[in-house]
Structures are given as structure tokens and as C-alpha cells.
JSON list of C-alpha atoms in Angstrom, two decimals:
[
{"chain": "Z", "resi": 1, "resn": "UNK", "atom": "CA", "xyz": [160.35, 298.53, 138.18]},
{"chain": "Z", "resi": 2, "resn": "UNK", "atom": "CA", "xyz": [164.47, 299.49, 137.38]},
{"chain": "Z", "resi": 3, "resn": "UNK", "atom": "CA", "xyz": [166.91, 298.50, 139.44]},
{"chain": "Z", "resi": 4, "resn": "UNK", "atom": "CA", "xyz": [168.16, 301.42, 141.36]},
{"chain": "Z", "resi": 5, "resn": "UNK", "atom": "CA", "xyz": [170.88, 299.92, 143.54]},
{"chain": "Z", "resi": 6, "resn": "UNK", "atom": "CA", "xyz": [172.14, 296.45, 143.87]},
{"chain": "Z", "resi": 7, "resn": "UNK", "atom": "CA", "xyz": [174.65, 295.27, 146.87]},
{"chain": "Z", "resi": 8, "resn": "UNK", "atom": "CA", "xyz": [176.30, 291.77, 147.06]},
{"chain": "Z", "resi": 9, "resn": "UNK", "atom": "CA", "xyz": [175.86, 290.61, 151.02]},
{"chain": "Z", "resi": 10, "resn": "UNK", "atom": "CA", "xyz": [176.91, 287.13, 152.72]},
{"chain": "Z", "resi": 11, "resn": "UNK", "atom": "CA", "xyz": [176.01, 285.76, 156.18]},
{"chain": "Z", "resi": 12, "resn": "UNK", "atom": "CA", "xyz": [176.36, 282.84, 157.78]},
{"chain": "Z", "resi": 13, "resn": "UNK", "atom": "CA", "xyz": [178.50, 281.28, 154.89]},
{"chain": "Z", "resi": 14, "resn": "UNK", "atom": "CA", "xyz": [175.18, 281.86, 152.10]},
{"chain": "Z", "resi": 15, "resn": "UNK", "atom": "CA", "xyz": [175.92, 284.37, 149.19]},
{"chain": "Z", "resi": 16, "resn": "UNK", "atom": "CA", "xyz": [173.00, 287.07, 148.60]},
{"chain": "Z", "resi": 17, "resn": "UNK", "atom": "CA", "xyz": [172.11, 289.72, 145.60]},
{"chain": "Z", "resi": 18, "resn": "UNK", "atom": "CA", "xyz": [170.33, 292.82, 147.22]},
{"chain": "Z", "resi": 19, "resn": "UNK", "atom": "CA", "xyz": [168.43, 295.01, 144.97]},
{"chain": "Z", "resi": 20, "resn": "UNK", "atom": "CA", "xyz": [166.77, 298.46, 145.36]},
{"chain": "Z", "resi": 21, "resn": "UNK", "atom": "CA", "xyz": [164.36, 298.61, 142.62]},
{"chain": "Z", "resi": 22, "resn": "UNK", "atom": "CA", "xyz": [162.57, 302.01, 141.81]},
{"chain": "Z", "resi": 23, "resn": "UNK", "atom": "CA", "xyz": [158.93, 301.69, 142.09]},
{"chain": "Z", "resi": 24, "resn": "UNK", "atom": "CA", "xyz": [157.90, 305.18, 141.49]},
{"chain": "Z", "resi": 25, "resn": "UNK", "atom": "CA", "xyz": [159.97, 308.53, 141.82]},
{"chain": "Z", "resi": 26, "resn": "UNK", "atom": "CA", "xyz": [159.41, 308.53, 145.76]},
{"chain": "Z", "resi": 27, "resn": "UNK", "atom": "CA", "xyz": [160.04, 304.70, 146.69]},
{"chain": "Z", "resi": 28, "resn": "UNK", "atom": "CA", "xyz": [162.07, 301.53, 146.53]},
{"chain": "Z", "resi": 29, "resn": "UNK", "atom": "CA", "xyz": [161.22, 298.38, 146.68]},
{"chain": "Z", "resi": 30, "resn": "UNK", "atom": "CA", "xyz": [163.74, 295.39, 148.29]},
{"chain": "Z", "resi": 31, "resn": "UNK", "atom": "CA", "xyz": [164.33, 292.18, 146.55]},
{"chain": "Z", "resi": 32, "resn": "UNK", "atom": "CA", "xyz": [167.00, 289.01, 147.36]},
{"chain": "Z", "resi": 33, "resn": "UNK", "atom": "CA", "xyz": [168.31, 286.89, 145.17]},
{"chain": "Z", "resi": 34, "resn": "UNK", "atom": "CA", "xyz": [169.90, 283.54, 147.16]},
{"chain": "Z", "resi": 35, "resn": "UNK", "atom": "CA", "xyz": [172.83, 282.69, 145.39]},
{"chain": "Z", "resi": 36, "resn": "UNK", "atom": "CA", "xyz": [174.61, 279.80, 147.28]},
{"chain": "Z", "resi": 37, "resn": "UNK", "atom": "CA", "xyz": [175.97, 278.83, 150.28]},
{"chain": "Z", "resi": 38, "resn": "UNK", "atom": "CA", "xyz": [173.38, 276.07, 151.04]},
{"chain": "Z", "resi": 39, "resn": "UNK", "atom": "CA", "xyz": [173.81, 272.12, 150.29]},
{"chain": "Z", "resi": 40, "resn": "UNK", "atom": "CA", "xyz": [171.14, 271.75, 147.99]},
{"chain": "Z", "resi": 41, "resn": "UNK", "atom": "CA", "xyz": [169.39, 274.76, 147.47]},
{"chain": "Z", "resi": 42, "resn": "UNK", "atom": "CA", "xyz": [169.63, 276.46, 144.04]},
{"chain": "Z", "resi": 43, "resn": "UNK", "atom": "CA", "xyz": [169.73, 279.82, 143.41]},
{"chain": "Z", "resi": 44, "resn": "UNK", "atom": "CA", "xyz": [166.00, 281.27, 144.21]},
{"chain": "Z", "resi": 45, "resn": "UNK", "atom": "CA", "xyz": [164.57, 285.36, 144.61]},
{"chain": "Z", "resi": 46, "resn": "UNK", "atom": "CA", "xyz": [163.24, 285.08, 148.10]},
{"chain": "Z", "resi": 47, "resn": "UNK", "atom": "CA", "xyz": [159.76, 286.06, 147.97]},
{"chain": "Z", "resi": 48, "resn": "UNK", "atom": "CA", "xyz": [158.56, 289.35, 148.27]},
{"chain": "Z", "resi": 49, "resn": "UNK", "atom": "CA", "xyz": [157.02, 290.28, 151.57]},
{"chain": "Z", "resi": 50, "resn": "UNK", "atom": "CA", "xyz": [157.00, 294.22, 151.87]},
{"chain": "Z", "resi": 51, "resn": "UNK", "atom": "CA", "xyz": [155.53, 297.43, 151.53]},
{"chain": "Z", "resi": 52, "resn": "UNK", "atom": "CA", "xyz": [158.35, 300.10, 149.20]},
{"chain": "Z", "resi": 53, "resn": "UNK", "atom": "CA", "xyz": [160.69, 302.09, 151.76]},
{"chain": "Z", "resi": 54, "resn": "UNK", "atom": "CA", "xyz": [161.25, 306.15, 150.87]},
{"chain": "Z", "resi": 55, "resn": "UNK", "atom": "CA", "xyz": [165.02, 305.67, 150.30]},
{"chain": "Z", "resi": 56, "resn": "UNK", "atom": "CA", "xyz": [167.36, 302.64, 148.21]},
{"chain": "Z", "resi": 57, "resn": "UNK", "atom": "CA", "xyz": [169.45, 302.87, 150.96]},
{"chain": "Z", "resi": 58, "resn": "UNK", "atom": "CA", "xyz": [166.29, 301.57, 153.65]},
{"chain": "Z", "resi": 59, "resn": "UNK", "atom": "CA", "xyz": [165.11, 299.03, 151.06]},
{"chain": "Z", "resi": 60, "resn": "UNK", "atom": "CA", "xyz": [168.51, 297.71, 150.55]},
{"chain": "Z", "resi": 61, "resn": "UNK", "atom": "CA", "xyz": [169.04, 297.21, 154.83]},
{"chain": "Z", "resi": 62, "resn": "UNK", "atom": "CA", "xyz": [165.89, 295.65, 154.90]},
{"chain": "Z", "resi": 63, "resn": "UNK", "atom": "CA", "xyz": [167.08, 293.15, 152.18]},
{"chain": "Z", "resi": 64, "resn": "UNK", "atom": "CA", "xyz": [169.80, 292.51, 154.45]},
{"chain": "Z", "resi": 65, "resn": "UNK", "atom": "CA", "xyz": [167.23, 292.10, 156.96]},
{"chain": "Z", "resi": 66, "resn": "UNK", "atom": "CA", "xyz": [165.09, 289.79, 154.67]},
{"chain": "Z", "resi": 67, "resn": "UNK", "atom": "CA", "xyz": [168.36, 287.66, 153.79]},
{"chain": "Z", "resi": 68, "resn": "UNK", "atom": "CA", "xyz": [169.48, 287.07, 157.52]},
{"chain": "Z", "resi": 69, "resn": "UNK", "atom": "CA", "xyz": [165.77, 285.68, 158.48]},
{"chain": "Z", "resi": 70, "resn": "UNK", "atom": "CA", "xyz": [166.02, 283.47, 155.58]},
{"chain": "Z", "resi": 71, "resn": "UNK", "atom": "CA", "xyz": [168.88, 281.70, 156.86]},
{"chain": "Z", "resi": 72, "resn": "UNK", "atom": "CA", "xyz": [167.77, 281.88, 160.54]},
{"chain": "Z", "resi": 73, "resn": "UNK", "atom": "CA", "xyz": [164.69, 279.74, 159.25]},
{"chain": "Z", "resi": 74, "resn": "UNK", "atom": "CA", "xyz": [166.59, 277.53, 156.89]},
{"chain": "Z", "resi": 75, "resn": "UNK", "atom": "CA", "xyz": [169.34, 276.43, 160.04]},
{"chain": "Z", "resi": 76, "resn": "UNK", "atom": "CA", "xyz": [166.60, 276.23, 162.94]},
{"chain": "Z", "resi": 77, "resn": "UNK", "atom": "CA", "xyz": [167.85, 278.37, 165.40]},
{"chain": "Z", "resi": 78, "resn": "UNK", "atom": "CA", "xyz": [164.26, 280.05, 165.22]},
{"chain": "Z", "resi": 79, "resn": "UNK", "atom": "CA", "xyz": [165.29, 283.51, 165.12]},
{"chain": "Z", "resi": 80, "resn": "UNK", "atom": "CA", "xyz": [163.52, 284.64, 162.46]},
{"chain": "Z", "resi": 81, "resn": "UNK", "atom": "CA", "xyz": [159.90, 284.12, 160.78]},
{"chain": "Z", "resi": 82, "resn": "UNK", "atom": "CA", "xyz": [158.71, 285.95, 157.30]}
]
């Protein structure tokens, strides 16, 4: 896969790396890369969890997506479940 687009996002105070990458020439795949923002939790790709979207620009919202459920789960508010 190439990267196709990549988008810094933050929420909630944590630091994020979204990334379109071109699976084929019809679809994208999302990816997030946690960069900090977190006492004591390093930098980690959040895992995969997705089927590829038709456009970068849907595979980099649901990155955004991914990244905001990620932090909902790490701060217990329960709002969001992989």
C-alpha cells in the first residue's frame, strides 16, 4: 500500500497521524498513528479494524472516527468500543 493522503488531527489533548493509504486504484484504506498526549503511552498505530472506503477523503474521516473512540476507551467515559 502508498500513502495517498496523510492529515495531522488532535482531540481531547492526544496528538494523531491520519493516513489514506491506496490499496488498489478504486480504494483507501485508514490507518492512525497515536502520537502523544497520554501519560504513559508511547507512540503506537492503532490497530486496523476496517474494510477500504471508495475515496481518501472517507478513509481519512473514519480515521478521525477511529482516533476519537480510541480516546473515549482509554478515559472511560464509555463512548466508544472498536
Amino acid at each position: 500500500m502508498t500513502a495517498y493522503a496523510t492529515e495531522p488531527f488532535s482531540f481531547s489533548g492526544c496528538d494523531f497521524m491520519c493516513t489514506a493509504y491506496r490499496v488498489d486504484h478504486t480504494t483507501f484504506q485508514p490507518r492512525v498513528l497515536y502520537l502523544r498526549g497520554m501519560a504513559n503511552v508511547q507512540q503506537a498505530e492503532l490497530p486496523p479494524g476496517t474494510d477500504p472506503y471508495a475515496s481518501a477523503a472517507e478513509a481519512l474521516r473514519h480515521a478521525e472516527q477511529q482516533a476519537i473512540r480510541w480516546v473515549h476507551d482509554r478515559t472511560g467515559d464509555g463512548q466508544g468500543r472498536f
